[in-house]
PDB file of C-alpha atoms in Angstrom:
ATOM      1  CA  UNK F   8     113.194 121.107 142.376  1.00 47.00           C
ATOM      2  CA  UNK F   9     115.878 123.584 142.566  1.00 56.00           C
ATOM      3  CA  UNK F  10     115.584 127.195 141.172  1.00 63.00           C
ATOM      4  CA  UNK F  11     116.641 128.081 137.703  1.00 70.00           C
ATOM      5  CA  UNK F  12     119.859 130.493 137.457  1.00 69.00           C
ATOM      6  CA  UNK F  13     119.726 132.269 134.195  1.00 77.00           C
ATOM      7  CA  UNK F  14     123.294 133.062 131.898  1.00 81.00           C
ATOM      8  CA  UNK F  15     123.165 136.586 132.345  1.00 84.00           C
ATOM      9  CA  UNK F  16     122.585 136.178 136.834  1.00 86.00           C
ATOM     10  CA  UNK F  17     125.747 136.501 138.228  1.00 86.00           C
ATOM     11  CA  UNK F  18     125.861 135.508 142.361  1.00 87.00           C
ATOM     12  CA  UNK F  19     128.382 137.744 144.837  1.00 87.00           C
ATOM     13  CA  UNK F  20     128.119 136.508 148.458  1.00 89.00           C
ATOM     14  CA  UNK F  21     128.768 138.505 151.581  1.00 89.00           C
ATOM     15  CA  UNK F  22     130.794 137.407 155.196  1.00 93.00           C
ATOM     16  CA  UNK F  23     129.444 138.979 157.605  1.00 94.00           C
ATOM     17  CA  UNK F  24     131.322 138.594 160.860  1.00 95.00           C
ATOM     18  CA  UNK F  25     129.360 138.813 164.421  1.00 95.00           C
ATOM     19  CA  UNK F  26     132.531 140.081 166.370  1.00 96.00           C
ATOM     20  CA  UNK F  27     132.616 143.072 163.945  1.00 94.00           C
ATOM     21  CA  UNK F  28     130.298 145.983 165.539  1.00 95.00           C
ATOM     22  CA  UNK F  29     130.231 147.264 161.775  1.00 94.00           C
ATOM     23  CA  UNK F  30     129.090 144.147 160.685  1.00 94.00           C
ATOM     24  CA  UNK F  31     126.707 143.286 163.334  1.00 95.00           C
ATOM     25  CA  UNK F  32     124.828 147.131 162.205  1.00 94.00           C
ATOM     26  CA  UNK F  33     124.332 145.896 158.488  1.00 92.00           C
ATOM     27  CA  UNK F  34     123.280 142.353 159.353  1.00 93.00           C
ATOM     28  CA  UNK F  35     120.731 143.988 161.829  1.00 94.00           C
ATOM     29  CA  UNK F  36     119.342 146.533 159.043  1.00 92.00           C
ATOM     30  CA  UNK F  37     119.682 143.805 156.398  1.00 91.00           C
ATOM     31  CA  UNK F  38     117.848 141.203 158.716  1.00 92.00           C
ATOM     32  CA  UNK F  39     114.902 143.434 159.544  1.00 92.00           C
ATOM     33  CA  UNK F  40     114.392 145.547 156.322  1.00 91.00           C
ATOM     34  CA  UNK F  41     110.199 146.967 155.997  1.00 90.00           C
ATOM     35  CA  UNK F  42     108.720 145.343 153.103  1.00 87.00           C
ATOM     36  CA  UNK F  43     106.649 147.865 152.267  1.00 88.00           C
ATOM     37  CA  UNK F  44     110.071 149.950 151.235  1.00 87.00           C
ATOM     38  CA  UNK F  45     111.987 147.150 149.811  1.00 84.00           C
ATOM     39  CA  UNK F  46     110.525 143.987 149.223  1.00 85.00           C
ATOM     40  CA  UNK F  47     114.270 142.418 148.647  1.00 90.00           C
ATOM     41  CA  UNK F  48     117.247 142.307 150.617  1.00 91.00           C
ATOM     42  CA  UNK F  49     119.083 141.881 147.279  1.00 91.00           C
ATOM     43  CA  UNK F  50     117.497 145.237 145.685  1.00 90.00           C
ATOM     44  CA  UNK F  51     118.343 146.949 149.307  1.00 91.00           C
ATOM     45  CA  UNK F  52     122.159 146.251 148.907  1.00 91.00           C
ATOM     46  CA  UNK F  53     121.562 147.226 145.056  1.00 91.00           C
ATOM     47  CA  UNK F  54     120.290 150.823 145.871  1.00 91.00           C
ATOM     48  CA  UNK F  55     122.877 150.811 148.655  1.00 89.00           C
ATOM     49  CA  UNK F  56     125.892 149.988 146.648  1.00 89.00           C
ATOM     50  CA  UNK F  57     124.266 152.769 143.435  1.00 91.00           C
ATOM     51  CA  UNK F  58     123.743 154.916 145.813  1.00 91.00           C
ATOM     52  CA  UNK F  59     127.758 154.973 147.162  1.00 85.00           C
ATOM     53  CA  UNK F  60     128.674 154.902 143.683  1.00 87.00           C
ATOM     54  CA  UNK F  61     126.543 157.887 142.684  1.00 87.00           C
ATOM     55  CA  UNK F  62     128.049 159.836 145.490  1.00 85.00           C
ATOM     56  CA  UNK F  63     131.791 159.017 145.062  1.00 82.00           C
ATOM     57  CA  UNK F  64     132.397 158.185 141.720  1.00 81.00           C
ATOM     58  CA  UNK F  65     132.892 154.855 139.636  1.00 79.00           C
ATOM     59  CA  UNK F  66     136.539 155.787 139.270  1.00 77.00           C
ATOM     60  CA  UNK F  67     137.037 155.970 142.715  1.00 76.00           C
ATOM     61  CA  UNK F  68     136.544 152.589 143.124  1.00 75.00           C
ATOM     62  CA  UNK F  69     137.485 150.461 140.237  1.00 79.00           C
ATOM     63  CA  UNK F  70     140.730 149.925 138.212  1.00 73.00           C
ATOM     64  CA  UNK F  71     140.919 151.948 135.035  1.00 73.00           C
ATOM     65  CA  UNK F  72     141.245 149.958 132.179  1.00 67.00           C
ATOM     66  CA  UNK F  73     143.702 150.601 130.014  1.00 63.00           C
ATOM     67  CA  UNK F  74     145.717 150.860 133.512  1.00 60.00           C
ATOM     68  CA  UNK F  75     144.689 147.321 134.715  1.00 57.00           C
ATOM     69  CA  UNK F  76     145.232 145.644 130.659  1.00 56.00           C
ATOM     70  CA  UNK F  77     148.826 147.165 130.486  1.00 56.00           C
ATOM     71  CA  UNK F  78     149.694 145.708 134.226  1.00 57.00           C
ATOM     72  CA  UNK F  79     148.455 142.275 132.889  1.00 64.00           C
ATOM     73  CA  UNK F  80     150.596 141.694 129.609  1.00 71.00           C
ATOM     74  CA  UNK F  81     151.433 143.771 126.869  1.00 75.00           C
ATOM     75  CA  UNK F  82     148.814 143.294 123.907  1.00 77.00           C
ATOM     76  CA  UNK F  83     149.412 143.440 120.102  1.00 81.00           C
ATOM     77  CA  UNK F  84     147.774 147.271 119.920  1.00 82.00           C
ATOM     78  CA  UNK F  85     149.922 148.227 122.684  1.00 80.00           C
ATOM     79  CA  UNK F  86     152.910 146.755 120.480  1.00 86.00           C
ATOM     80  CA  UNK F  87     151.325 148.640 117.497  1.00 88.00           C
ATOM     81  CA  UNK F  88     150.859 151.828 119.672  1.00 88.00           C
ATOM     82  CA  UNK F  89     154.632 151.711 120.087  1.00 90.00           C
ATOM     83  CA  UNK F  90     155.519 151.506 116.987  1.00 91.00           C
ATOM     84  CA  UNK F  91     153.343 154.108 115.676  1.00 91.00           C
ATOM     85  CA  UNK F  92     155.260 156.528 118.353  1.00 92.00           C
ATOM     86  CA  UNK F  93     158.684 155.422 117.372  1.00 93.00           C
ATOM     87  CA  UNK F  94     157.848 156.035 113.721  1.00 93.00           C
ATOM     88  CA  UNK F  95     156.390 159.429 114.502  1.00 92.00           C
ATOM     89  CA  UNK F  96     159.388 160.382 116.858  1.00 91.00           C
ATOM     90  CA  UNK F  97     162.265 159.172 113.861  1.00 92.00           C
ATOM     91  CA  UNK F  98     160.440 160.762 111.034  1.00 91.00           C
ATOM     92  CA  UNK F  99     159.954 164.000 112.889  1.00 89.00           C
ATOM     93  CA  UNK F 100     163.982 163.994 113.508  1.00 90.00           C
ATOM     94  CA  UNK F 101     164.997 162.763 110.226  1.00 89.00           C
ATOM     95  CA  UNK F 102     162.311 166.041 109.228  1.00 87.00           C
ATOM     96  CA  UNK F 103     164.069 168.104 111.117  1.00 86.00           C
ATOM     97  CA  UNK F 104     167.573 166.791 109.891  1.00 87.00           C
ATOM     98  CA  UNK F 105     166.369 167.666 106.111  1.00 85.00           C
ATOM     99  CA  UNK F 106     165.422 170.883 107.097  1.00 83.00           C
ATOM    100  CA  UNK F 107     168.698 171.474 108.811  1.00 82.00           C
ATOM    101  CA  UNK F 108     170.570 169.892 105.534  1.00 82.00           C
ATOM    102  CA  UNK F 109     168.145 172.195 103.194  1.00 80.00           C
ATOM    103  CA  UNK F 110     168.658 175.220 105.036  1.00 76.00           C
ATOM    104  CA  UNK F 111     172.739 174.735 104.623  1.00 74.00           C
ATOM    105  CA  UNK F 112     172.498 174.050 101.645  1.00 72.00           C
ATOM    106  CA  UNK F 113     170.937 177.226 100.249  1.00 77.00           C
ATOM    107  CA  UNK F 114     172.944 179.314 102.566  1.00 73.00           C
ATOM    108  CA  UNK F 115     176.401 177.926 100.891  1.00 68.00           C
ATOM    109  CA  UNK F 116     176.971 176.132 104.546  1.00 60.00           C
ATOM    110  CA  UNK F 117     177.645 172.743 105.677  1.00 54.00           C
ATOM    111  CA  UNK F 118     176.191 173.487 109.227  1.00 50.00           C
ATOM    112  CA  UNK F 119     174.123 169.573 108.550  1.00 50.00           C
ATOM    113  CA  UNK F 120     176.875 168.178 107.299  1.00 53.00           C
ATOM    114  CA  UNK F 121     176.701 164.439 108.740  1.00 55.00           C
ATOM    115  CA  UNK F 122     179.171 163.392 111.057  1.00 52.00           C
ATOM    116  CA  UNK F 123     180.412 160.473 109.135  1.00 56.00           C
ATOM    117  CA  UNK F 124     180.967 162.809 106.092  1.00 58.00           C
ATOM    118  CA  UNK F 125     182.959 165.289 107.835  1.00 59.00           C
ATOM    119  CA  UNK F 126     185.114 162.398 109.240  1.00 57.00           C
ATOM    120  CA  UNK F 127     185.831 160.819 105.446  1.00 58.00           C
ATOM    121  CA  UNK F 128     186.738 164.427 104.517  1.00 60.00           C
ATOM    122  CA  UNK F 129     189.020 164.635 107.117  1.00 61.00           C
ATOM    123  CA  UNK F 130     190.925 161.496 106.257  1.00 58.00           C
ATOM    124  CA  UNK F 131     190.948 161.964 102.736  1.00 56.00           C
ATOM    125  CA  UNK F 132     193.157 165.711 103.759  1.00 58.00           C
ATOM    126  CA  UNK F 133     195.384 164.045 105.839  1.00 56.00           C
ATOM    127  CA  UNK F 134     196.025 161.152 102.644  1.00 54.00           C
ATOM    128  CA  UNK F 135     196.724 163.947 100.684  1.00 54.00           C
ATOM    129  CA  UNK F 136     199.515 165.588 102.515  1.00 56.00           C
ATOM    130  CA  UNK F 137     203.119 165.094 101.687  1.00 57.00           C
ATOM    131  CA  UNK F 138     204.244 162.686 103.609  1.00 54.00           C
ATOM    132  CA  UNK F 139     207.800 164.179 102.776  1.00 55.00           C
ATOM    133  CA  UNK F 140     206.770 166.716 104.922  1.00 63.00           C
ATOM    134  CA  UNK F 141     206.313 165.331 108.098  1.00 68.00           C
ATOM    135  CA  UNK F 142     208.758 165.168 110.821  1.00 73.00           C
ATOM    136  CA  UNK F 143     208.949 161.707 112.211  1.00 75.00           C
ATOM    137  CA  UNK F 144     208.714 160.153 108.801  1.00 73.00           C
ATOM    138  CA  UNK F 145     212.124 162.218 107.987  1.00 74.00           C
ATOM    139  CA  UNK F 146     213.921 161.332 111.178  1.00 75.00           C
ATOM    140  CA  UNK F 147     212.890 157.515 110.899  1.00 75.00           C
ATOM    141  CA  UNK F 148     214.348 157.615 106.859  1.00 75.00           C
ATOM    142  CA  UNK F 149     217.608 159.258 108.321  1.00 75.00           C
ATOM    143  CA  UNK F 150     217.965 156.690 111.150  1.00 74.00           C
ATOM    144  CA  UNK F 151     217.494 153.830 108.626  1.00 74.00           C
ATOM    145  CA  UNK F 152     219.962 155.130 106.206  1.00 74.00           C
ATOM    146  CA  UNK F 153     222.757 156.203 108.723  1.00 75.00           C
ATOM    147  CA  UNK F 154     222.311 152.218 110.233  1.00 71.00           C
ATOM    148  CA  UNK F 155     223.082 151.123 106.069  1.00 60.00           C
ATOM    149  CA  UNK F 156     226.502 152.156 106.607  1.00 53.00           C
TER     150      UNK F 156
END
């Protein structure tokens, strides 16, 4: 009859190589182990294996992970974290852009003054010049009406 594995046993095997000296040490201790301090070979490499962690740290030794999710695929709360830090970043600007517009405002300036508005103003004074008045125009209408003749 073969031995019962329960859900919640999970089974990690170890290679131990002969032609290692390293290896050869642990199989040795492993092999030989005094009951009457550790009745198991598995609790042994347990305590062992605590023990290394206690010392040096679980971070030391595993992959963070948040670190090990993101290098896997991109999930829909990292999507959502995105998005929540490109809304933050445009309404802090357009915030600062109202102050900005706010602040000309009440000091009778057009420091904010968009871009695009500027540029319409712009072309809406040069529509409104005489076009009488400008020098090519005249020299063109002259040319034309000497070649009537």
């Amino acid at each position: 009859m073969m031995g019962r594995r329960l859900e919640y046993e999970v089974k990690t095997s170890v290679r131990l190589n002969m032609s290692n000296p390293q290896h050869v040490k642990i199989n040795d201790v492993i092999q030989n182990l005094d009951p009457k301090i550790f009745k198991s070979k598995n609790q042994f490499i347990i305590d062992a294996i605590q023990f290394y962690i206690d010392n040096y740290g679980k971070e030391t030794f595993v992959i963070k992970k948040k670190e090990k999710e993101r290098a896997e695929y991109i999930r829909s709360e990292d999507i959502d974290d995105i998005k929540e830090e490109v809304i933050e970043a445009a309404t802090n600007e357009a915030r600062k852009e109202v102050i900005k517009l706010l602040g000309g405002v009440i000091s009778g300036m057009n420091v904010g003054q968009p871009v695009i508005m500027q540029a319409a103003n712009s072309e809406a004074q040069e529509l409104t010049e005489d076009v009488m008045d400008d020098a090519d125009v005249a020299g063109l209408a002259m040319g034309w009406m000497s070649k009537g003749d």
